[in-house]
């Protein structure tokens, strides 16, 4: 019985240590491939005012600015130097990240133009700058 208890305790220690090591890692930190910006190949950096003029009905782009306030369930007001827009950010994209209204962030977003001319913007990733 003592042997079994020792193995259980040892296993728990190993699991806790492994969890701590994994928690310290926050994604790939190595070099980017040639021709990419910060490892985000193919994602065009745009401003809020440029969102309405995107040529595709559905596009993935990056926005850089500030999340200024919560606008209800999973919706937030995002502002850059050209304007502001409401963006949907699901909880799982926050990854335990704390962001205040004065913190600059970069968002990878999906922009979808609707037939009525309205656009929907949904975050697919968030990074604090």
XYZ file of N, CA and C in Angstrom:
387
model
N 0.812 -1.190 0.000
C 0.000 0.000 0.000
C 0.860 1.259 0.000
N 1.985 1.219 0.752
C 2.879 2.375 0.790
C 3.472 2.623 -0.590
N 3.777 1.553 -1.300
C 4.362 1.683 -2.634
C 3.361 2.356 -3.576
N 2.103 1.953 -3.488
C 1.057 2.525 -4.323
C 0.869 4.019 -4.011
N 0.839 4.382 -2.759
C 0.686 5.787 -2.350
C 1.859 6.618 -2.837
N 3.048 6.075 -2.741
C 4.235 6.783 -3.212
C 4.145 7.043 -4.710
N 3.692 6.059 -5.476
C 3.557 6.229 -6.918
C 2.497 7.270 -7.272
N 1.419 7.295 -6.539
C 0.368 8.282 -6.782
C 0.894 9.687 -6.504
N 1.582 9.868 -5.383
C 2.136 11.175 -5.029
C 3.182 11.602 -6.054
N 4.039 10.684 -6.466
C 5.064 10.990 -7.464
C 4.429 11.376 -8.796
N 3.383 10.668 -9.190
C 2.676 10.989 -10.431
C 2.050 12.376 -10.373
N 1.459 12.725 -9.240
C 0.866 14.052 -9.081
C 1.915 15.151 -9.162
N 3.071 14.924 -8.573
C 4.153 15.912 -8.627
C 4.613 16.107 -10.062
N 4.768 15.014 -10.792
C 5.195 15.098 -12.194
C 4.144 15.841 -13.021
N 2.864 15.548 -12.811
C 1.798 16.229 -13.538
C 1.759 17.724 -13.230
N 1.922 18.086 -11.979
C 1.937 19.503 -11.608
C 3.121 20.228 -12.226
N 4.273 19.588 -12.230
C 5.451 20.191 -12.843
C 5.245 20.364 -14.344
N 4.694 19.354 -15.003
C 4.432 19.431 -16.443
C 3.428 20.536 -16.754
N 2.409 20.679 -15.930
C 1.411 21.730 -16.135
C 2.041 23.113 -15.985
N 2.941 23.264 -15.011
C 3.609 24.553 -14.814
C 4.489 24.894 -16.008
N 5.185 23.918 -16.554
C 6.039 24.154 -17.720
C 5.180 24.533 -18.922
N 4.078 23.833 -19.132
C 3.194 24.133 -20.257
C 2.565 25.510 -20.109
N 2.242 25.921 -18.906
C 1.616 27.224 -18.681
C 2.568 28.359 -19.000
N 3.870 28.140 -18.875
C 4.839 29.185 -19.152
C 5.009 29.424 -20.646
N 4.727 28.432 -21.464
C 4.864 28.585 -22.893
C 3.668 29.349 -23.426
N 3.914 30.314 -24.301
C 2.802 31.071 -24.857
C 2.917 31.139 -26.370
N 3.047 29.989 -27.012
C 3.089 29.942 -28.464
C 4.504 29.974 -29.001
N 4.601 29.916 -30.288
C 5.884 29.888 -30.982
C 6.580 31.227 -30.864
N 7.839 31.225 -30.455
C 8.580 32.470 -30.292
C 9.771 32.553 -31.226
N 9.901 31.610 -32.143
C 11.021 31.586 -33.080
C 10.814 32.555 -34.237
N 11.700 32.477 -35.212
C 11.636 33.414 -36.349
C 10.448 33.138 -37.260
N 10.054 34.156 -38.014
C 8.970 34.039 -38.979
C 9.539 33.653 -40.339
N 8.708 33.072 -41.164
C 9.125 32.745 -42.522
C 9.344 34.033 -43.296
N 10.233 34.017 -44.287
C 10.463 35.224 -45.086
C 9.166 35.714 -45.717
N 8.961 37.033 -45.690
C 7.774 37.627 -46.299
C 6.557 37.661 -45.406
N 6.691 37.295 -44.140
C 5.548 37.361 -43.237
C 5.806 38.417 -42.188
N 4.734 38.986 -41.698
C 4.841 39.987 -40.640
C 4.409 39.349 -39.339
N 5.309 39.200 -38.413
C 5.013 38.612 -37.107
C 4.380 37.226 -37.217
N 4.755 36.491 -38.253
C 4.242 35.144 -38.418
C 2.799 35.080 -38.894
N 2.236 36.192 -39.336
C 0.848 36.207 -39.779
C 0.801 36.347 -41.299
N 1.225 35.298 -41.984
C 1.275 35.312 -43.436
C -0.123 35.487 -44.019
N -0.268 36.397 -44.964
C -1.512 36.542 -45.688
C -2.575 37.390 -45.020
N -2.360 37.888 -43.831
C -3.363 38.705 -43.162
C -3.013 40.172 -43.339
N -3.857 40.880 -44.043
C -3.636 42.286 -44.321
C -3.977 43.117 -43.090
N -3.113 44.044 -42.744
C -3.391 44.968 -41.637
C -4.237 46.110 -42.183
N -5.398 46.329 -41.584
C -6.303 47.385 -42.034
C -6.732 48.231 -40.843
N -7.390 49.331 -41.155
C -7.961 50.193 -40.126
C -9.477 50.002 -40.106
N -10.106 50.542 -39.097
C -11.558 50.434 -38.982
C -12.238 51.057 -40.204
N -11.752 52.193 -40.668
C -12.384 52.851 -41.815
C -12.223 52.040 -43.102
N -11.219 51.204 -43.203
C -11.005 50.396 -44.400
C -11.854 49.128 -44.424
N -12.471 48.752 -43.302
C -13.256 47.525 -43.250
C -14.407 47.526 -44.253
N -15.049 48.663 -44.454
C -16.188 48.750 -45.378
C -15.768 48.591 -46.838
N -14.511 48.838 -47.135
C -14.063 48.835 -48.534
C -13.294 47.575 -48.918
N -13.322 46.547 -48.083
C -12.621 45.311 -48.428
C -13.268 44.682 -49.658
N -12.458 44.197 -50.607
C -13.013 43.670 -51.854
C -13.761 42.342 -51.699
N -13.381 41.505 -50.744
C -14.027 40.205 -50.568
C -15.205 40.317 -49.615
N -16.222 39.478 -49.829
C -17.367 39.450 -48.913
C -16.974 38.863 -47.566
N -15.946 38.005 -47.565
C -15.463 37.406 -46.323
C -13.933 37.482 -46.363
N -13.333 38.109 -45.360
C -11.885 38.273 -45.342
C -11.364 38.156 -43.922
N -10.104 37.760 -43.811
C -9.401 37.731 -42.527
C -8.338 38.810 -42.570
N -8.378 39.713 -41.590
C -7.450 40.839 -41.530
C -7.024 41.069 -40.083
N -6.055 41.947 -39.876
C -5.670 42.327 -38.519
C -6.022 43.792 -38.281
N -6.421 44.067 -37.058
C -6.712 45.423 -36.593
C -5.840 45.704 -35.380
N -5.323 46.910 -35.284
C -4.513 47.303 -34.135
C -5.115 48.558 -33.519
N -5.372 48.496 -32.216
C -5.966 49.636 -31.525
C -6.299 49.274 -30.094
N -7.420 49.802 -29.603
C -7.822 49.592 -28.217
C -9.249 49.073 -28.137
N -9.488 48.164 -27.192
C -10.842 47.755 -26.864
C -11.284 48.706 -25.761
N -12.255 49.536 -26.078
C -12.585 50.626 -25.155
C -13.661 50.276 -24.140
N -14.588 49.374 -24.499
C -15.629 49.011 -23.540
C -16.344 47.746 -23.968
N -16.997 47.138 -22.998
C -17.839 45.980 -23.264
C -19.178 46.493 -23.771
N -19.667 45.870 -24.842
C -20.937 46.304 -25.422
C -21.994 45.218 -25.289
N -21.884 44.410 -24.260
C -22.831 43.328 -24.055
C -22.153 41.985 -24.236
N -22.923 40.952 -24.206
C -22.415 39.585 -24.231
C -21.470 39.325 -25.405
N -20.196 39.128 -25.112
C -19.140 38.816 -26.083
C -18.942 39.888 -27.154
N -19.500 41.063 -26.978
C -19.317 42.148 -27.941
C -18.586 43.304 -27.257
N -17.649 43.891 -28.002
C -16.800 44.938 -27.450
C -16.647 46.052 -28.474
N -16.465 47.269 -27.979
C -16.198 48.404 -28.844
C -14.697 48.496 -29.045
N -14.279 48.479 -30.309
C -12.866 48.566 -30.679
C -12.635 49.899 -31.370
N -11.546 50.572 -31.009
C -11.242 51.882 -31.591
C -9.793 51.916 -32.065
N -9.600 52.481 -33.258
C -8.252 52.823 -33.715
C -8.269 54.293 -34.115
N -7.228 54.766 -34.761
C -7.133 56.197 -35.063
C -8.138 56.645 -36.121
N -8.812 55.700 -36.809
C -9.733 56.076 -37.886
C -11.205 55.925 -37.520
N -11.500 55.306 -36.381
C -12.901 55.143 -36.004
C -13.089 54.019 -35.011
N -14.354 53.617 -34.831
C -14.647 52.530 -33.909
C -15.712 51.616 -34.493
N -15.725 50.377 -33.980
C -16.651 49.364 -34.465
C -16.894 48.361 -33.336
N -18.030 47.684 -33.388
C -18.325 46.625 -32.425
C -17.804 45.308 -32.974
N -17.069 44.583 -32.137
C -16.448 43.322 -32.530
C -16.888 42.235 -31.565
N -17.194 41.071 -32.104
C -17.530 39.919 -31.269
C -16.230 39.199 -30.925
N -16.000 38.967 -29.625
C -14.831 38.221 -29.161
C -15.334 37.147 -28.205
N -15.315 35.893 -28.649
C -15.737 34.793 -27.781
C -14.755 34.636 -26.628
N -15.247 34.115 -25.516
C -14.448 34.003 -24.283
C -13.162 33.214 -24.474
N -13.197 32.153 -25.282
C -12.018 31.302 -25.400
C -10.865 31.973 -26.142
N -11.099 33.089 -26.812
C -10.001 33.798 -27.470
C -9.209 34.684 -26.511
N -9.722 34.935 -25.326
C -9.006 35.785 -24.374
C -7.805 35.069 -23.764
N -7.821 33.748 -23.646
C -6.696 32.957 -23.119
C -6.135 33.538 -21.824
N -6.996 33.881 -20.884
C -6.597 34.441 -19.583
C -5.828 35.750 -19.717
N -6.048 36.474 -20.784
C -5.400 37.747 -21.040
C -6.225 38.863 -20.415
N -5.572 39.751 -19.678
C -6.255 40.908 -19.088
C -5.940 42.132 -19.930
N -6.971 42.771 -20.441
C -6.802 43.932 -21.315
C -7.661 45.068 -20.791
N -7.031 46.209 -20.557
C -7.754 47.410 -20.146
C -7.995 48.311 -21.341
N -8.798 49.336 -21.155
C -9.125 50.229 -22.272
C -7.932 51.026 -22.779
N -6.869 51.139 -21.978
C -5.677 51.864 -22.428
C -4.629 50.946 -23.065
N -4.861 49.631 -23.044
C -3.907 48.677 -23.616
C -4.124 48.536 -25.119
N -3.012 48.607 -25.881
C -3.085 48.371 -27.328
C -3.113 46.874 -27.581
N -3.961 46.470 -28.521
C -4.085 45.067 -28.885
C -4.055 44.933 -30.400
N -3.693 43.738 -30.824
C -3.803 43.391 -32.234
C -4.793 42.238 -32.321
N -5.798 42.391 -33.169
C -6.828 41.379 -33.325
C -6.751 40.784 -34.720
N -6.821 39.468 -34.791
C -7.037 38.795 -36.065
C -8.543 38.625 -36.156
N -9.153 39.189 -37.190
C -10.610 39.187 -37.277
C -11.101 38.640 -38.604
N -12.298 38.058 -38.547
C -13.013 37.656 -39.754
C -14.039 38.738 -40.019
N -13.996 39.307 -41.216
C -14.924 40.354 -41.610
C -15.850 39.766 -42.670
N -17.149 39.874 -42.419
C -18.115 39.324 -43.362
C -19.113 40.406 -43.747
N -19.181 40.692 -45.043
C -20.125 41.684 -45.550
C -21.467 41.011 -45.807
N -22.514 41.559 -45.246
C -23.861 41.033 -45.436
C -24.501 41.688 -46.665
N -25.566 41.095 -47.172
C -26.225 41.606 -48.373
C -26.827 42.993 -48.169
N -27.176 43.316 -46.930
C -27.769 44.623 -46.648
C -26.718 45.723 -46.492
N -25.439 45.395 -46.743
C -24.367 46.378 -46.660
C -23.698 46.460 -45.306
N -24.291 45.815 -44.315
C -23.718 45.804 -42.967
C -22.568 44.812 -42.915
N -21.599 45.061 -42.062
C -20.499 44.111 -41.901
C -20.501 43.567 -40.479
N -20.107 42.311 -40.363
C -19.934 41.682 -39.063
C -18.454 41.408 -38.876
N -17.948 41.733 -37.703
C -16.533 41.542 -37.402
C -16.442 40.641 -36.181
N -15.718 39.529 -36.342
C -15.577 38.562 -35.263
C -14.100 38.240 -35.067
N -13.626 38.399 -33.835
C -12.216 38.127 -33.531
C -11.954 36.631 -33.561
N -10.807 36.269 -34.104
C -10.347 34.884 -34.124
C -9.026 34.737 -33.371
N -8.509 35.844 -32.865
C -7.303 35.852 -32.071
C -7.061 37.243 -31.520
N -6.400 37.308 -30.377
C -6.117 38.582 -29.726
C -4.733 38.546 -29.126
N -4.009 39.651 -29.272
C -2.660 39.742 -28.718
C -2.458 41.137 -28.135
N -1.985 41.178 -26.913
C -1.706 42.444 -26.241
C -0.343 42.931 -26.686
N -0.255 44.197 -27.105
C 1.012 44.760 -27.586
C 1.727 45.525 -26.497
